[in-house]
Amino acid sequence: MTAVKKDTVLRQLIIETAQNVCTPDELIRALDKRGIHTKHSELVRVLAELVDEGYLMRARSNRYGRPESFGCLAGIFCATGRGYAFVRPESGNGPDIFIPPHRDKGAWHGDRVLIRIHQETPTAHRGRGKGGGQAEKPHRQEGEVLRILNQTRDDITGCIVMRGKMAMFRDDSGKLPEIVVSKKHIGDAHPGDRVALKVLFRGNEKYLPQGMVTQVFGSGLTLKAAADAILYEHNITVPFPQDVIEQADNIPLFVQEKDWENRLDLRSQKLFTIDGDSAKDFDDAVSLETLPNGHYRLGVHIADVSYYVAEDSPLDKEAYRRGTSVYYADQVIPMLPLTLSNGICSLNPGVNRLAFSVFVELGKDGSRYSVDFHRSVICSYARLTYNQVNKILSGDWQERHLRQDLAPILDEMNAMAKELHANRMRRGALELNIPEAVILCDRNGKASGVAKRSRGDAESLIEEFMLVANEAVAEALYRYQMPAVYRVHEDPDLEKLRTFATQARLFGYRLREKDLTDTHQLQNVLDHAAADPEQQALPTLLLRSLARARYSPSCTGHYGLAAKYYLHFTSPIRRYPDLVVHRMLTRMLAGEQSSKKLTEFCEEASLQSTDREQAAAEAERDIEKLYMAEYMSSFIGHTFDGYISSITSFGVYVQLDNMVEGMVRLDTMQNDWFEFDPDRMTLFGKHTGQNYHLGMRVNVTLVNASSTSGLIDFIFTPDEHSVG
């Protein structure tokens, strides 16, 4: 075990062991029982680090324990912009802790802090009653910040505003203090511009915070400037460096005959792509043929990007840095230049392309018998769309007549995909089926609508075939002991599942303790909830209870898919881990062995890819909120039906039937004094008895939609709070 890995394991075991306050000697004895032997000096060093980082606290009697043992906790400081704040517990369990004014120790929004929790005391509720006064809300936990453990990033985005003759920076959320920008630090920015700012000084009792403009995005009134700022915050860049462009431009536009030497020639095989109507890069094609023994031979053919992106080349380094393509509305920020992603690497119909082919022998019941891997040369027979294939599979006569050459194959593929899906569900996979929103844009790129993403048999067919290929490659690399970047999904925290069980009980489901470790029981809840529109919040609640999937050099399985072996192999045009896997599979087929260098690279690539994937997901979500707000801004004053998707201590989130979500803020609910119950996820009116709960159908009026902040505000329509 490396020193770094041993330290990581030791830290985790110490945190687990220190549930009760104990001395270093008691910790050593407890660790010995778990097979971890450590010196006293080494333990003291790690304990000091954990105390400094806020994971443990030390009493005067040289006893250590978790902050909770001392009436404290670590968490993220969440400012409100109104003088008070909340701290979200790092553990993810329990309600947010209220931080009154002047007890924040100068913490900023996003800081990781250590707080002391005070006894629960009656505090003023922010909602107003019928008489306009404030109500007392009993039993709310309060706390005070003891120290700041980690400061949030010092480069932020917002707008330049004037306060008299002084230029100030105001962040978009309004949750950070205003920051002075002197003339020598304002650069080319003007009042009203959206900018990136580096914080130079956080301020103190005598002096205001100071900052320096590092980039200007343009007018703060435009969606584009707001989107560019979000990309900047997540370190996502659009233009490629010059050396990357030059390398891409030197790659031939067509496959040369010398390129397919020693490759399996599949150009005469009837294989084809199935993608969305607007897709421009095609990295996977499929084929299916019947074998003499009655089995099927499924072929999954993936663009061989690794042939053109050499290791350590400018293209490779930039792809590693980006980690993934970023998609939002009608825009894409590709991982690779378009000459590759939409050109030589895209499996366009009727042209030769280099590929990696996985052939899986399947029984008619979906059982897997054998797997073969080949570097190949292919020529896609056709470019089909999901919409087109769904019509064919549903029996549309016109579409079946137009593609009578492929309709029988598609029927067999669909039957096989359903068998594969049934097998996956039998082994315990989870299917949340959470609807996704699609932003519709006009020819000028302006949001013109929001709709639910449709999902038919064609989408399911491709998903099942890609899962089969991913699992087959993962198992082969694992058994060969070749390093790889795996896609892992750990088992969920039992306490979080208990919280989900409590929430599910509100909808009439009783999950016993043993049911929480049985994915079949969880899926049973989801299946029943799917039939009731008022229960559509349940899949999202379960998702919040699960761990986040990530990339790892270790093959530890995928909980959600109930897969022992899993990785991403099928999208090397847009995901860096897939590109790494292709290289490792190439080494395996060539008979190469593992090495320390390859292992270390896969460790680094796993961390980098996970980081970039999360950054891309957050950026996509935040930018799409801007587009949704842009679309909704035309409907200020209109009323809409929707359902309550979440409830917090400061308001109610309502999702409309078109997937747009906004908030009804508590301070707009002036007809009563409302109390928030975090366990039951409800708001209860003290006088009227009005009860707001998850899944409840409501009628709301749109009062604000900002395309520069993404904020959408509703109010409950008077006398029409609930519908149906």
PDB file of C-alpha atoms in Angstrom, residues 74-168:
ATOM      1  CA  ALA A  74     -18.855  21.123   9.875  1.00  0.00           C
ATOM      2  CA  GLY A  75     -20.822  22.336   6.888  1.00  0.00           C
ATOM      3  CA  ILE A  76     -21.191  24.767   4.025  1.00  0.00           C
ATOM      4  CA  PHE A  77     -22.050  28.377   4.854  1.00  0.00           C
ATOM      5  CA  CYS A  78     -25.099  29.467   2.838  1.00  0.00           C
ATOM      6  CA  ALA A  79     -25.715  33.219   2.933  1.00  0.00           C
ATOM      7  CA  THR A  80     -29.146  34.643   2.142  1.00  0.00           C
ATOM      8  CA  GLY A  81     -28.200  38.226   1.328  1.00  0.00           C
ATOM      9  CA  ARG A  82     -30.448  39.412   4.161  1.00  0.00           C
ATOM     10  CA  GLY A  83     -27.972  39.531   7.046  1.00  0.00           C
ATOM     11  CA  TYR A  84     -28.525  36.001   8.294  1.00  0.00           C
ATOM     12  CA  ALA A  85     -27.396  32.645   6.914  1.00  0.00           C
ATOM     13  CA  PHE A  86     -27.715  28.884   7.211  1.00  0.00           C
ATOM     14  CA  VAL A  87     -25.126  26.129   7.412  1.00  0.00           C
ATOM     15  CA  ARG A  88     -25.834  22.941   5.501  1.00  0.00           C
ATOM     16  CA  PRO A  89     -24.396  19.978   7.472  1.00  0.00           C
ATOM     17  CA  GLU A  90     -21.529  18.272   5.669  1.00  0.00           C
ATOM     18  CA  SER A  91     -22.965  14.869   6.548  1.00  0.00           C
ATOM     19  CA  GLY A  92     -26.056  15.643   4.471  1.00  0.00           C
ATOM     20  CA  ASN A  93     -28.247  14.597   7.405  1.00  0.00           C
ATOM     21  CA  GLY A  94     -30.453  16.878   9.445  1.00  0.00           C
ATOM     22  CA  PRO A  95     -31.902  20.336   8.796  1.00  0.00           C
ATOM     23  CA  ASP A  96     -29.903  23.448   7.958  1.00  0.00           C
ATOM     24  CA  ILE A  97     -28.649  25.387  10.996  1.00  0.00           C
ATOM     25  CA  PHE A  98     -29.718  29.038  11.276  1.00  0.00           C
ATOM     26  CA  ILE A  99     -26.854  31.534  11.762  1.00  0.00           C
ATOM     27  CA  PRO A 100     -28.083  34.877  13.171  1.00  0.00           C
ATOM     28  CA  PRO A 101     -26.524  38.177  12.084  1.00  0.00           C
ATOM     29  CA  HIS A 102     -23.049  38.940  13.474  1.00  0.00           C
ATOM     30  CA  ARG A 103     -22.350  35.302  14.352  1.00  0.00           C
ATOM     31  CA  ASP A 104     -20.794  34.380  11.026  1.00  0.00           C
ATOM     32  CA  LYS A 105     -17.126  35.110  11.872  1.00  0.00           C
ATOM     33  CA  GLY A 106     -16.833  36.866   8.502  1.00  0.00           C
ATOM     34  CA  ALA A 107     -17.686  33.716   6.534  1.00  0.00           C
ATOM     35  CA  TRP A 108     -18.719  34.087   2.903  1.00  0.00           C
ATOM     36  CA  HIS A 109     -21.278  32.108   0.943  1.00  0.00           C
ATOM     37  CA  GLY A 110     -19.745  28.756  -0.032  1.00  0.00           C
ATOM     38  CA  ASP A 111     -17.118  28.651   2.741  1.00  0.00           C
ATOM     39  CA  ARG A 112     -16.682  25.399   4.640  1.00  0.00           C
ATOM     40  CA  VAL A 113     -17.079  26.252   8.321  1.00  0.00           C
ATOM     41  CA  LEU A 114     -17.107  24.723  11.786  1.00  0.00           C
ATOM     42  CA  ILE A 115     -20.040  25.846  13.920  1.00  0.00           C
ATOM     43  CA  ARG A 116     -21.280  25.380  17.470  1.00  0.00           C
ATOM     44  CA  ILE A 117     -24.972  24.540  17.760  1.00  0.00           C
ATOM     45  CA  HIS A 118     -26.971  26.292  20.462  1.00  0.00           C
ATOM     46  CA  GLN A 119     -30.004  24.887  22.202  1.00  0.00           C
ATOM     47  CA  GLU A 120     -33.197  25.160  20.193  1.00  0.00           C
ATOM     48  CA  THR A 121     -34.949  28.401  20.999  1.00  0.00           C
ATOM     49  CA  PRO A 122     -38.027  30.196  19.675  1.00  0.00           C
ATOM     50  CA  THR A 123     -37.065  32.516  16.794  1.00  0.00           C
ATOM     51  CA  ALA A 124     -38.942  34.897  14.551  1.00  0.00           C
ATOM     52  CA  HIS A 125     -40.435  33.299  11.465  1.00  0.00           C
ATOM     53  CA  ARG A 126     -39.805  35.149   8.226  1.00  0.00           C
ATOM     54  CA  GLY A 127     -43.338  34.690   6.967  1.00  0.00           C
ATOM     55  CA  ARG A 128     -45.953  37.293   7.867  1.00  0.00           C
ATOM     56  CA  GLY A 129     -49.279  36.677   9.453  1.00  0.00           C
ATOM     57  CA  LYS A 130     -52.635  38.234   8.752  1.00  0.00           C
ATOM     58  CA  GLY A 131     -51.846  41.188  10.972  1.00  0.00           C
ATOM     59  CA  GLY A 132     -48.551  41.871   9.218  1.00  0.00           C
ATOM     60  CA  GLY A 133     -46.442  41.050  12.298  1.00  0.00           C
ATOM     61  CA  GLN A 134     -43.886  38.316  12.649  1.00  0.00           C
ATOM     62  CA  ALA A 135     -44.711  34.957  14.125  1.00  0.00           C
ATOM     63  CA  GLU A 136     -42.555  33.028  16.515  1.00  0.00           C
ATOM     64  CA  LYS A 137     -41.368  29.747  15.076  1.00  0.00           C
ATOM     65  CA  PRO A 138     -40.425  27.384  17.908  1.00  0.00           C
ATOM     66  CA  HIS A 139     -37.638  24.858  17.970  1.00  0.00           C
ATOM     67  CA  ARG A 140     -35.287  25.995  15.229  1.00  0.00           C
ATOM     68  CA  GLN A 141     -31.644  25.108  15.721  1.00  0.00           C
ATOM     69  CA  GLU A 142     -29.283  28.067  15.756  1.00  0.00           C
ATOM     70  CA  GLY A 143     -25.522  28.165  15.642  1.00  0.00           C
ATOM     71  CA  GLU A 144     -22.481  30.382  15.433  1.00  0.00           C
ATOM     72  CA  VAL A 145     -19.379  30.028  13.289  1.00  0.00           C
ATOM     73  CA  LEU A 146     -16.286  29.045  15.275  1.00  0.00           C
ATOM     74  CA  ARG A 147     -13.844  29.158  12.382  1.00  0.00           C
ATOM     75  CA  ILE A 148     -13.612  29.046   8.611  1.00  0.00           C
ATOM     76  CA  LEU A 149     -12.117  25.716   7.525  1.00  0.00           C
ATOM     77  CA  ASN A 150     -11.853  26.377   3.788  1.00  0.00           C
ATOM     78  CA  GLN A 151     -12.595  29.574   1.910  1.00  0.00           C
ATOM     79  CA  THR A 152     -14.655  29.445  -1.253  1.00  0.00           C
ATOM     80  CA  ARG A 153     -12.864  30.211  -4.511  1.00  0.00           C
ATOM     81  CA  ASP A 154     -11.400  33.696  -4.828  1.00  0.00           C
ATOM     82  CA  ASP A 155     -12.365  34.161  -8.495  1.00  0.00           C
ATOM     83  CA  ILE A 156     -16.056  34.940  -8.891  1.00  0.00           C
ATOM     84  CA  THR A 157     -18.416  36.451 -11.439  1.00  0.00           C
ATOM     85  CA  GLY A 158     -20.943  39.277 -11.233  1.00  0.00           C
ATOM     86  CA  CYS A 159     -21.579  42.820 -12.399  1.00  0.00           C
ATOM     87  CA  ILE A 160     -19.951  46.231 -11.947  1.00  0.00           C
ATOM     88  CA  VAL A 161     -22.246  48.767 -10.268  1.00  0.00           C
ATOM     89  CA  MET A 162     -21.649  52.330  -9.132  1.00  0.00           C
ATOM     90  CA  ARG A 163     -22.047  53.516  -5.557  1.00  0.00           C
ATOM     91  CA  GLY A 164     -21.677  57.257  -5.979  1.00  0.00           C
ATOM     92  CA  LYS A 165     -18.261  57.647  -7.620  1.00  0.00           C
ATOM     93  CA  MET A 166     -17.032  54.278  -6.421  1.00  0.00           C
ATOM     94  CA  ALA A 167     -17.095  51.196  -8.684  1.00  0.00           C
ATOM     95  CA  MET A 168     -18.299  48.093  -6.871  1.00  0.00           C
TER      96      MET A 168
END
